[in-house]
Amino acid sequence: MNPKGGYKKTIAAASRVLAMSALLCLPQLAFGAKIGDLETVHWWDQLQRFFSMRDEVVRAALLGSVFLGVSCGLLGSFIVVRKLALFGDALSHAVLPGVAVGYLMAGEKDPVAIFIGATVAGVLGTVLVNLIKRTTHIKEDSSLGMVLAGFYGVGIVLMNRIQKLPTGTQSGVDKFLFGQAAALTEQEIWMMGGVAVAALLLVLGFYRQFLIGSFDIGFARSLGLPAGLFHYALMVLLAFTVVVSLQAVGAVLVSAMLVIPAAAAYLLTDRMHRMLILASAFGVFAGLLGAFFSFLGNSLPTGPLMVLAASSVFAICFAFSPRHGVISRWRKHRTRRTRVQNENTLKAIYHIREERGFQGEGASLKELEERMGEGRSEVFRRVKALQSIGVCELRQVDGETQVFLNPEGWLRACAVVRNHRLWELYLTNQAEYEPDHVHDDAEVIEHVLGEETVRRLERLLDYPAKDPHGKLIPSLADLQRSLTREPSQSQATGYRMPNA
């Protein structure tokens, strides 16, 4: 049994037990509040109220959602590229005891006291993680797991104590677990706006420093940049963002707003500045959409709806991202597989004609069956695929179906044969492979060699005419001459081997 694996499993199990205990102790906390729970009216009236924004609670929720989306999008992008997503999760849970202590110290739901308490708890959790990592052999993920579970457990115990106070049920402090955008006060809105503006100014002012430190901290230090200082500045600002977002999204889900919009943007672009813009836009969109459905629906919590909206954006990016989307990759894979099949069929036609000394210009389906080792239906399907892309024709000759390549098809057949034989010669001459060990590698590389690479191979091998097995290698000059040669018959559609 791997002791490290067992240790991690123990920590994960402890986290789950604490979370379940929290829900058992405070079952009412599992239900977040919706924006429109102050009164129940028809959905059409709710819709009109939302878009007219005549209600102060709607304006506060929307403004808070915009600030939340901007700050979480900006800082979440750096968290994702620095591979610190778990750190954001641990930080969001670590601030919970600070929320409770801030309430107990103030004796009421004072935003400033709760902000100070949560910030202190977040910074304490960050220091504790670094202390455990640096003074022991325990890895960072294990340290984060312990701090997440420990601080969250302390926070739940304190929350439970607050609920038992005479004013506990009316305190509203329980909303910090799952969020309540409807309860955002003007002071909390100002705090969220201040953190969002600070994040924006910090990123704009020190974009280069944050960028270099995010991808190569060693290179940043070699340039004389205070990478450690910027890292801790980012962590402090992240703690502020988590704290001010608790009222809107909750401690349980605020990490999702940090990670999901940034991860969705990461699927769409490889440029950091574009990722920052997209992540902020996704964060704002998710916040506004969550606020809208919470206001429109009946007993729908705000924080979870914001996270669901962000998850929907991520799901769309995951499916349709031009480079990393599942559907895009499936289409590329299918296109590449079809191209490889077509090139193998063209190569088989070339080999058939080569074996005949390039006598006759067509290849029968029977010859292709024997050459490719496939049945008639599969061979016919592949030939029809070639016909569909316009590189061959099917004709009946002496009662037999034959395939005739047009100039484009013949060029492509010669090109893939040339690639195959050049690579075989390169492996035998330059890599000193045995001639009978180069075929399988060439079967793969023949489909990916570009023209520039082929030109370099030809120069490196001194424009060879034959491969390691003594067969002719079609050259670019040969192919050009073959296409300018007069056909042997006026109706011929095939082309003779240029070297013959």
Short mmCIF file of C-alpha atoms in Angstrom, two decimals:
data_model
loop_
_atom_site.label_atom_id
_atom_site.label_comp_id
_atom_site.label_asym_id
_atom_site.label_seq_id
_atom_site.Cartn_x
_atom_site.Cartn_y
_atom_site.Cartn_z
CA MET A 1 0.00 0.00 0.00
CA ASN A 2 1.31 3.42 -0.91
CA PRO A 3 1.52 5.45 2.35
CA LYS A 4 1.31 8.80 0.53
CA GLY A 5 -1.80 7.72 -1.35
CA GLY A 6 -3.42 6.50 1.85
CA TYR A 7 -2.57 9.76 3.57
CA LYS A 8 -4.21 11.82 0.84
CA LYS A 9 -7.26 9.58 0.89
CA THR A 10 -7.52 10.05 4.65
CA ILE A 11 -7.43 13.84 4.26
CA ALA A 12 -10.03 13.76 1.48
CA ALA A 13 -12.26 11.50 3.56
CA ALA A 14 -11.90 13.84 6.53
CA SER A 15 -12.94 16.78 4.35
CA ARG A 16 -16.05 14.95 3.21
CA VAL A 17 -16.92 13.95 6.77
CA LEU A 18 -16.61 17.55 7.95
CA ALA A 19 -18.76 18.80 5.09
CA MET A 20 -21.43 16.20 5.80
CA SER A 21 -21.30 17.02 9.49
CA ALA A 22 -21.83 20.67 8.66
CA LEU A 23 -24.95 19.90 6.69
CA LEU A 24 -26.27 17.63 9.42
CA CYS A 25 -25.67 20.24 12.09
CA LEU A 26 -27.07 23.10 10.07
CA PRO A 27 -29.54 21.63 7.57
CA GLN A 28 -31.08 25.00 6.95
CA LEU A 29 -27.76 26.23 5.56
CA ALA A 30 -28.08 23.90 2.58
CA PHE A 31 -30.64 26.28 1.13
CA GLY A 32 -29.39 29.56 -0.20
CA ALA A 33 -31.66 32.55 -0.57
CA LYS A 34 -32.96 33.98 -3.81
CA ILE A 35 -33.04 37.63 -4.72
CA GLY A 36 -36.78 37.78 -5.06
CA ASP A 37 -37.67 36.00 -1.83
CA LEU A 38 -38.79 39.22 -0.21
CA GLU A 39 -42.14 38.81 -1.92
CA THR A 40 -43.76 36.35 -4.33
CA VAL A 41 -45.29 37.69 -7.52
CA HIS A 42 -45.97 36.44 -11.06
CA TRP A 43 -42.93 35.61 -13.15
CA TRP A 44 -43.85 38.18 -15.78
CA ASP A 45 -43.94 40.90 -13.15
CA GLN A 46 -40.60 39.65 -11.85
CA LEU A 47 -39.20 39.85 -15.37
CA GLN A 48 -40.35 43.44 -15.77
CA ARG A 49 -38.99 44.38 -12.37
CA PHE A 50 -35.63 42.85 -13.17
CA PHE A 51 -35.07 44.60 -16.51
CA SER A 52 -36.51 47.90 -15.32
CA MET A 53 -34.10 47.71 -12.32
CA ARG A 54 -36.40 49.89 -10.27
CA ASP A 55 -35.81 47.72 -7.19
CA GLU A 56 -32.77 48.56 -5.14
CA VAL A 57 -32.19 44.88 -4.34
CA VAL A 58 -31.89 44.12 -8.09
CA ARG A 59 -29.46 46.96 -8.67
CA ALA A 60 -27.35 45.85 -5.73
CA ALA A 61 -27.31 42.24 -6.89
CA LEU A 62 -26.38 43.20 -10.47
CA LEU A 63 -23.66 45.60 -9.40
CA GLY A 64 -22.26 43.03 -7.01
CA SER A 65 -22.33 40.40 -9.75
CA VAL A 66 -20.35 42.66 -12.10
CA PHE A 67 -17.69 43.39 -9.47
CA LEU A 68 -17.57 39.71 -8.51
CA GLY A 69 -17.13 38.62 -12.13
CA VAL A 70 -14.35 41.11 -12.84
CA SER A 71 -12.27 40.37 -9.73
CA CYS A 72 -12.76 36.59 -9.88
CA GLY A 73 -12.03 36.52 -13.63
CA LEU A 74 -8.81 38.53 -13.35
CA LEU A 75 -7.36 36.76 -10.32
CA GLY A 76 -8.77 33.36 -11.27
CA SER A 77 -6.81 33.48 -14.55
CA PHE A 78 -3.53 33.75 -12.67
CA ILE A 79 -4.67 31.04 -10.24
CA VAL A 80 -5.39 28.67 -13.13
CA VAL A 81 -2.15 29.26 -15.06
CA ARG A 82 -0.13 28.99 -11.83
CA LYS A 83 -1.87 25.66 -11.07
CA LEU A 84 -3.18 27.00 -7.74
CA ALA A 85 -6.86 26.15 -8.20
CA LEU A 86 -6.86 24.05 -5.04
CA PHE A 87 -5.31 26.96 -3.20
CA GLY A 88 -8.32 29.13 -4.04
CA ASP A 89 -10.62 26.40 -2.75
CA ALA A 90 -8.67 26.08 0.49
CA LEU A 91 -8.63 29.85 0.95
CA SER A 92 -12.39 30.15 0.49
CA HIS A 93 -12.94 27.56 3.23
CA ALA A 94 -10.21 28.95 5.48
CA VAL A 95 -11.91 32.35 5.81
CA LEU A 96 -15.05 30.84 7.38
CA PRO A 97 -13.75 30.93 11.01
CA GLY A 98 -12.77 34.58 10.43
CA VAL A 99 -16.35 35.35 9.38
CA ALA A 100 -17.69 33.81 12.57
CA VAL A 101 -15.09 35.50 14.78
CA GLY A 102 -15.80 38.85 13.11
CA TYR A 103 -19.49 38.43 13.88
CA LEU A 104 -18.85 37.42 17.48
CA MET A 105 -16.47 40.32 18.04
CA ALA A 106 -18.87 42.89 16.58
CA GLY A 107 -21.99 41.29 18.06
CA GLU A 108 -23.80 41.82 14.78
CA LYS A 109 -23.34 41.36 11.03
CA ASP A 110 -20.83 44.19 10.60
CA PRO A 111 -19.28 43.98 7.08
CA VAL A 112 -16.04 45.66 8.16
CA ALA A 113 -15.54 43.40 11.19
CA ILE A 114 -16.35 40.32 9.13
CA PHE A 115 -14.01 41.50 6.35
CA ILE A 116 -11.15 41.96 8.81
CA GLY A 117 -11.78 38.63 10.51
CA ALA A 118 -12.06 36.72 7.24
CA THR A 119 -8.94 38.37 5.82
CA VAL A 120 -6.92 37.50 8.92
CA ALA A 121 -8.15 33.91 8.75
CA GLY A 122 -7.33 33.70 5.03
CA VAL A 123 -3.83 35.07 5.51
CA LEU A 124 -3.33 32.75 8.49
CA GLY A 125 -4.39 29.78 6.36
CA THR A 126 -1.99 30.83 3.59
CA VAL A 127 0.91 31.18 6.03
CA LEU A 128 0.08 27.83 7.60
CA VAL A 129 0.09 26.06 4.23
CA ASN A 130 3.50 27.54 3.35
CA LEU A 131 4.83 26.74 6.82
CA ILE A 132 3.82 23.09 6.60
CA LYS A 133 5.21 22.80 3.08
CA ARG A 134 8.57 24.38 3.91
CA THR A 135 9.23 22.80 7.29
CA THR A 136 8.08 19.26 6.55
CA HIS A 137 8.25 16.78 3.70
CA ILE A 138 4.48 17.05 3.23
CA LYS A 139 3.55 18.20 -0.27
CA GLU A 140 1.52 21.32 -1.01
CA ASP A 141 -1.67 19.47 -1.98
CA SER A 142 -1.69 17.61 1.32
CA SER A 143 -1.07 20.86 3.22
CA LEU A 144 -3.96 22.51 1.40
CA GLY A 145 -6.23 19.57 2.17
CA MET A 146 -5.45 19.73 5.88
CA VAL A 147 -5.87 23.50 6.12
CA LEU A 148 -9.10 23.37 4.10
CA ALA A 149 -10.62 20.70 6.32
CA GLY A 150 -9.31 22.08 9.62
CA PHE A 151 -10.35 25.70 9.11
CA TYR A 152 -13.69 24.69 7.63
CA GLY A 153 -14.39 22.46 10.63
CA VAL A 154 -13.59 25.29 13.04
CA GLY A 155 -15.81 27.62 11.04
CA ILE A 156 -18.75 25.21 11.13
CA VAL A 157 -18.42 24.78 14.90
CA LEU A 158 -18.40 28.56 15.40
CA MET A 159 -21.36 28.95 13.03
CA ASN A 160 -23.24 26.38 15.06
CA ARG A 161 -22.51 28.33 18.22
CA ILE A 162 -23.77 31.53 16.60
CA GLN A 163 -27.01 29.81 15.59
CA LYS A 164 -27.63 28.95 19.24
CA LEU A 165 -27.30 32.56 20.36
CA PRO A 166 -30.55 34.45 21.07
CA THR A 167 -30.09 36.47 17.88
CA GLY A 168 -28.45 33.64 15.94
CA THR A 169 -31.32 32.77 13.62
CA GLN A 170 -31.72 36.40 12.59
CA SER A 171 -28.01 37.08 12.26
CA GLY A 172 -27.79 36.25 8.55
CA VAL A 173 -24.26 35.00 9.07
CA ASP A 174 -25.30 31.57 7.79
CA LYS A 175 -25.70 33.12 4.32
CA PHE A 176 -21.92 33.25 4.09
CA LEU A 177 -21.93 29.52 3.43
CA PHE A 178 -24.02 29.50 0.25
CA GLY A 179 -24.39 33.18 -0.53
CA GLN A 180 -27.27 35.62 -0.73
CA ALA A 181 -26.83 38.33 -3.32
CA ALA A 182 -30.16 39.86 -2.25
CA ALA A 183 -28.70 40.76 1.11
CA LEU A 184 -25.76 42.77 -0.23
CA THR A 185 -25.56 46.09 1.58
CA GLU A 186 -24.28 49.34 0.14
CA GLN A 187 -21.13 48.99 2.21
CA GLU A 188 -20.52 45.50 0.85
CA ILE A 189 -21.07 46.72 -2.70
CA TRP A 190 -18.45 49.43 -2.16
CA MET A 191 -16.03 46.86 -0.78
CA MET A 192 -16.57 44.55 -3.75
CA GLY A 193 -16.08 47.47 -6.13
CA GLY A 194 -12.91 48.53 -4.34
CA VAL A 195 -11.41 45.06 -4.61
CA ALA A 196 -12.39 44.78 -8.29
CA VAL A 197 -10.80 48.18 -9.08
CA ALA A 198 -7.68 47.24 -7.09
CA ALA A 199 -7.39 43.97 -9.00
CA LEU A 200 -7.82 45.76 -12.32
CA LEU A 201 -5.23 48.43 -11.49
CA LEU A 202 -2.75 45.88 -10.17
CA VAL A 203 -3.03 43.73 -13.29
CA LEU A 204 -2.80 46.71 -15.64
CA GLY A 205 0.14 48.23 -13.77
CA PHE A 206 2.17 45.07 -13.31
CA TYR A 207 0.93 42.85 -16.10
CA ARG A 208 4.43 41.96 -17.33
CA GLN A 209 5.65 41.02 -13.84
CA PHE A 210 2.62 38.85 -13.14
CA LEU A 211 2.84 37.25 -16.57
CA ILE A 212 6.50 36.24 -16.30
CA GLY A 213 6.12 35.08 -12.72
CA SER A 214 3.11 32.96 -13.62
CA PHE A 215 4.89 30.92 -16.27
CA ASP A 216 8.56 30.88 -15.19
CA ILE A 217 9.33 32.20 -11.74
CA GLY A 218 13.02 31.34 -12.14
CA PHE A 219 13.26 33.47 -15.28
CA ALA A 220 11.45 36.31 -13.47
CA ARG A 221 14.02 36.23 -10.67
CA SER A 222 16.88 36.15 -13.18
CA LEU A 223 15.51 39.40 -14.61
CA GLY A 224 15.62 40.97 -11.15
CA LEU A 225 11.85 40.98 -10.72
CA PRO A 226 10.57 40.55 -7.14
CA ALA A 227 8.59 37.44 -8.06
CA GLY A 228 7.95 36.50 -4.44
CA LEU A 229 6.57 39.94 -3.63
CA PHE A 230 4.17 39.84 -6.57
CA HIS A 231 3.12 36.32 -5.65
CA TYR A 232 2.18 37.36 -2.12
CA ALA A 233 0.49 40.51 -3.43
CA LEU A 234 -1.60 38.27 -5.64
CA MET A 235 -2.43 36.00 -2.70
CA VAL A 236 -3.49 38.94 -0.51
CA LEU A 237 -5.68 40.36 -3.26
CA LEU A 238 -7.10 36.89 -3.79
CA ALA A 239 -7.96 36.72 -0.09
CA PHE A 240 -9.74 40.08 -0.35
CA THR A 241 -11.69 38.84 -3.37
CA VAL A 242 -12.76 35.67 -1.59
CA VAL A 243 -13.85 37.58 1.50
CA VAL A 244 -15.95 40.19 -0.31
CA SER A 245 -17.51 37.51 -2.52
CA LEU A 246 -18.74 35.39 0.38
CA GLN A 247 -22.00 37.30 0.79
CA ALA A 248 -22.87 36.89 -2.90
CA VAL A 249 -21.73 33.32 -3.63
CA GLY A 250 -20.82 31.74 -0.29
CA ALA A 251 -17.70 30.09 1.09
CA VAL A 252 -18.56 26.74 -0.46
CA LEU A 253 -18.88 28.02 -4.03
CA VAL A 254 -16.65 31.10 -4.31
CA SER A 255 -13.73 28.97 -5.46
CA ALA A 256 -15.89 27.83 -8.38
CA MET A 257 -16.26 31.45 -9.54
CA LEU A 258 -12.48 31.80 -9.35
CA VAL A 259 -11.68 28.69 -11.34
CA ILE A 260 -14.53 27.96 -13.80
CA PRO A 261 -14.61 31.24 -15.82
CA ALA A 262 -10.81 31.25 -16.06
CA ALA A 263 -10.73 27.59 -17.09
CA ALA A 264 -13.33 28.26 -19.78
CA ALA A 265 -11.25 31.17 -21.11
CA TYR A 266 -8.15 28.96 -21.02
CA LEU A 267 -9.84 26.63 -23.49
CA LEU A 268 -10.37 29.47 -25.97
CA THR A 269 -7.01 31.23 -26.08
CA ASP A 270 -3.31 30.78 -25.38
CA ARG A 271 -2.74 34.52 -24.84
CA MET A 272 -2.82 35.77 -21.26
CA HIS A 273 -4.32 39.18 -22.00
CA ARG A 274 -7.17 37.60 -23.95
CA MET A 275 -7.68 35.07 -21.19
CA LEU A 276 -8.03 37.87 -18.63
CA ILE A 277 -10.66 39.62 -20.75
CA LEU A 278 -12.60 36.44 -21.51
CA ALA A 279 -12.50 35.20 -17.91
CA SER A 280 -13.79 38.54 -16.64
CA ALA A 281 -16.54 38.56 -19.28
CA PHE A 282 -17.54 34.99 -18.39
CA GLY A 283 -17.53 35.84 -14.68
CA VAL A 284 -19.75 38.88 -15.21
CA PHE A 285 -22.08 36.90 -17.49
CA ALA A 286 -22.38 34.05 -14.98
CA GLY A 287 -23.06 36.49 -12.16
CA LEU A 288 -25.75 38.36 -14.07
CA LEU A 289 -27.37 35.16 -15.32
CA GLY A 290 -27.41 33.64 -11.85
CA ALA A 291 -28.93 36.81 -10.42
CA PHE A 292 -31.55 36.89 -13.18
CA PHE A 293 -32.78 33.31 -12.68
CA SER A 294 -32.67 33.66 -8.91
CA PHE A 295 -34.90 36.71 -9.16
CA LEU A 296 -37.18 35.10 -11.73
CA GLY A 297 -37.59 31.68 -10.17
CA ASN A 298 -39.21 30.42 -7.05
CA SER A 299 -36.90 29.52 -4.13
CA LEU A 300 -33.84 29.44 -6.39
CA PRO A 301 -30.54 30.22 -4.60
CA THR A 302 -28.29 32.89 -6.11
CA GLY A 303 -24.81 31.48 -5.52
CA PRO A 304 -25.42 28.00 -6.93
CA LEU A 305 -27.17 29.53 -9.96
CA MET A 306 -24.13 31.71 -10.65
CA VAL A 307 -21.92 28.63 -10.49
CA LEU A 308 -24.32 26.71 -12.75
CA ALA A 309 -24.20 29.55 -15.26
CA ALA A 310 -20.39 29.53 -15.19
CA SER A 311 -20.42 25.74 -15.55
CA SER A 312 -22.66 26.07 -18.60
CA VAL A 313 -20.19 28.48 -20.18
CA PHE A 314 -17.38 26.04 -19.47
CA ALA A 315 -19.40 23.14 -20.94
CA ILE A 316 -19.96 25.10 -24.16
CA CYS A 317 -16.25 25.98 -24.41
CA PHE A 318 -15.30 22.39 -23.59
CA ALA A 319 -17.47 21.15 -26.45
CA PHE A 320 -16.92 23.82 -29.11
CA SER A 321 -13.51 25.39 -28.42
CA PRO A 322 -11.76 25.67 -31.80
CA ARG A 323 -8.52 24.08 -30.56
CA HIS A 324 -9.32 22.19 -27.38
CA GLY A 325 -13.04 21.44 -27.72
CA VAL A 326 -14.20 17.83 -27.76
CA ILE A 327 -16.20 18.27 -30.96
CA SER A 328 -13.40 20.18 -32.68
CA ARG A 329 -10.84 17.52 -31.75
CA TRP A 330 -13.22 14.77 -32.89
CA ARG A 331 -13.68 16.51 -36.24
CA LYS A 332 -9.91 16.95 -36.63
CA HIS A 333 -9.32 13.31 -35.75
CA ARG A 334 -11.94 12.18 -38.23
CA THR A 335 -10.52 14.44 -40.95
CA ARG A 336 -6.98 13.19 -40.30
CA ARG A 337 -8.10 9.55 -40.33
CA THR A 338 -9.97 10.08 -43.61
CA ARG A 339 -6.94 11.80 -45.15
CA VAL A 340 -4.66 8.94 -44.09
CA GLN A 341 -7.06 6.38 -45.56
CA ASN A 342 -7.25 8.31 -48.83
CA GLU A 343 -3.47 8.60 -49.04
CA ASN A 344 -3.05 4.88 -48.34
CA THR A 345 -5.49 4.09 -51.14
CA LEU A 346 -3.61 6.40 -53.52
CA LYS A 347 -0.35 4.74 -52.50
CA ALA A 348 -1.86 1.31 -53.18
CA ILE A 349 -2.86 2.41 -56.71
CA TYR A 350 0.69 3.71 -57.26
CA HIS A 351 2.18 0.38 -56.11
CA ILE A 352 -0.13 -1.59 -58.42
CA ARG A 353 0.96 0.46 -61.40
CA GLU A 354 4.60 0.29 -60.32
CA GLU A 355 4.45 -3.52 -60.17
CA ARG A 356 3.13 -3.51 -63.74
CA GLY A 357 6.02 -1.30 -64.87
CA PHE A 358 3.54 1.55 -65.21
CA GLN A 359 1.84 -0.21 -68.08
CA GLY A 360 -1.83 0.74 -68.24
CA GLU A 361 -3.26 3.69 -66.40
CA GLY A 362 -5.95 2.18 -64.20
CA ALA A 363 -6.13 -0.18 -61.26
CA SER A 364 -8.96 -2.68 -60.87
CA LEU A 365 -10.90 -3.17 -57.65
CA LYS A 366 -9.66 -6.77 -57.54
CA GLU A 367 -6.04 -5.59 -57.62
CA LEU A 368 -6.78 -3.13 -54.85
CA GLU A 369 -8.42 -5.86 -52.75
CA GLU A 370 -5.29 -8.00 -53.02
CA ARG A 371 -2.94 -5.08 -52.43
CA MET A 372 -4.76 -3.61 -49.43
CA GLY A 373 -5.96 -6.89 -47.91
CA GLU A 374 -9.52 -5.56 -47.66
CA GLY A 375 -12.89 -6.84 -48.84
CA ARG A 376 -14.70 -5.56 -51.93
CA SER A 377 -17.11 -3.38 -49.96
CA GLU A 378 -14.33 -1.64 -48.00
CA VAL A 379 -12.24 -1.10 -51.14
CA PHE A 380 -15.24 0.27 -52.99
CA ARG A 381 -15.98 2.63 -50.07
CA ARG A 382 -12.43 3.96 -50.12
CA VAL A 383 -12.46 4.43 -53.88
CA LYS A 384 -15.75 6.30 -53.64
CA ALA A 385 -14.13 8.48 -50.98
CA LEU A 386 -11.36 9.33 -53.46
CA GLN A 387 -13.96 10.04 -56.11
CA SER A 388 -15.85 12.35 -53.75
CA ILE A 389 -12.79 14.58 -53.34
CA GLY A 390 -12.26 14.67 -57.11
CA VAL A 391 -8.97 12.81 -57.53
CA CYS A 392 -10.14 9.75 -59.51
CA GLU A 393 -12.74 8.32 -61.84
CA LEU A 394 -14.40 4.89 -61.95
CA ARG A 395 -14.81 3.23 -65.31
CA GLN A 396 -15.89 -0.14 -66.63
CA VAL A 397 -13.08 -1.70 -68.70
CA ASP A 398 -13.58 -5.21 -70.15
CA GLY A 399 -16.42 -5.81 -67.66
CA GLU A 400 -14.32 -4.80 -64.67
CA THR A 401 -14.44 -1.64 -62.57
CA GLN A 402 -11.15 0.25 -62.70
CA VAL A 403 -9.88 3.35 -60.93
CA PHE A 404 -8.16 6.10 -62.96
CA LEU A 405 -6.35 8.89 -61.15
CA ASN A 406 -6.54 12.41 -62.50
CA PRO A 407 -3.46 14.73 -62.37
CA GLU A 408 -4.17 15.84 -58.82
CA GLY A 409 -4.67 12.28 -57.62
CA TRP A 410 -1.47 11.11 -59.30
CA LEU A 411 0.51 13.95 -57.74
CA ARG A 412 -0.79 13.10 -54.29
CA ALA A 413 -0.03 9.40 -54.78
CA CYS A 414 3.53 10.20 -55.90
CA ALA A 415 3.96 12.60 -52.97
CA VAL A 416 3.04 10.05 -50.29
CA VAL A 417 5.28 7.41 -51.92
CA ARG A 418 8.08 9.95 -52.09
CA ASN A 419 7.64 10.81 -48.41
CA HIS A 420 7.68 7.15 -47.43
CA ARG A 421 10.81 6.28 -49.35
CA LEU A 422 12.69 9.43 -48.41
CA TRP A 423 12.08 8.75 -44.73
CA GLU A 424 13.20 5.13 -45.10
CA LEU A 425 16.40 6.34 -46.73
CA TYR A 426 16.92 8.95 -44.03
CA LEU A 427 16.58 6.34 -41.27
CA THR A 428 19.03 3.96 -42.96
CA ASN A 429 21.62 6.58 -43.98
CA GLN A 430 21.47 9.07 -41.10
CA ALA A 431 20.08 7.06 -38.16
CA GLU A 432 21.78 3.80 -39.26
CA TYR A 433 18.62 1.70 -39.08
CA GLU A 434 18.56 -1.65 -40.81
CA PRO A 435 16.57 -1.45 -44.09
CA ASP A 436 14.07 -4.03 -42.87
CA HIS A 437 13.30 -1.97 -39.74
CA VAL A 438 12.27 1.31 -41.33
CA HIS A 439 8.94 0.51 -43.00
CA ASP A 440 6.66 0.89 -39.95
CA ASP A 441 8.08 4.29 -39.01
CA ALA A 442 7.77 5.49 -42.59
CA GLU A 443 4.13 4.33 -42.70
CA VAL A 444 3.36 6.89 -39.99
CA ILE A 445 5.63 9.78 -40.91
CA GLU A 446 4.67 9.77 -44.61
CA HIS A 447 1.35 11.43 -43.75
CA VAL A 448 2.76 14.31 -41.72
CA LEU A 449 5.85 15.42 -43.65
CA GLY A 450 5.46 18.94 -45.01
CA GLU A 451 6.95 20.16 -48.28
CA GLU A 452 9.63 22.19 -46.52
CA THR A 453 10.76 19.13 -44.56
CA VAL A 454 10.80 17.08 -47.74
CA ARG A 455 13.01 19.69 -49.46
CA ARG A 456 15.42 19.56 -46.49
CA LEU A 457 15.50 15.75 -46.61
CA GLU A 458 16.25 15.81 -50.33
CA ARG A 459 19.13 18.24 -49.82
CA LEU A 460 20.43 16.28 -46.84
CA LEU A 461 20.36 13.01 -48.82
CA ASP A 462 21.80 14.67 -51.96
CA TYR A 463 18.64 14.31 -54.07
CA PRO A 464 18.47 10.50 -54.04
CA ALA A 465 16.82 8.56 -56.87
CA LYS A 466 16.27 5.24 -55.06
CA ASP A 467 15.22 4.13 -51.56
CA PRO A 468 17.07 1.51 -49.42
CA HIS A 469 15.20 -1.26 -51.25
CA GLY A 470 16.24 -0.04 -54.73
CA LYS A 471 12.87 1.43 -55.67
CA LEU A 472 12.56 4.77 -57.44
CA ILE A 473 11.78 7.90 -55.41
CA PRO A 474 9.57 10.36 -57.30
CA SER A 475 11.19 13.79 -57.13
CA LEU A 476 9.56 17.21 -57.51
CA ALA A 477 11.16 17.67 -60.94
CA ASP A 478 9.93 14.24 -62.04
CA LEU A 479 6.40 15.04 -60.94
CA GLN A 480 6.44 18.34 -62.81
CA ARG A 481 7.70 16.67 -65.97
CA SER A 482 5.08 13.93 -65.70
CA LEU A 483 2.28 16.45 -65.70
CA THR A 484 3.57 18.21 -68.80
CA ARG A 485 4.09 15.00 -70.77
CA GLU A 486 1.57 14.26 -73.51
CA PRO A 487 -0.74 11.38 -72.61
CA SER A 488 -0.36 8.15 -74.57
CA GLN A 489 -4.02 8.25 -75.59
CA SER A 490 -6.23 11.18 -76.28
CA GLN A 491 -8.84 10.01 -73.71
CA ALA A 492 -6.39 8.83 -71.08
CA THR A 493 -6.89 10.15 -67.54
CA GLY A 494 -3.91 8.53 -65.82
CA TYR A 495 -0.21 9.47 -65.84
CA ARG A 496 2.85 7.35 -66.42
CA MET A 497 5.60 7.00 -63.88
CA PRO A 498 7.90 9.98 -64.50
CA ASN A 499 11.13 8.05 -63.98
CA ALA A 500 10.12 5.19 -66.26
#
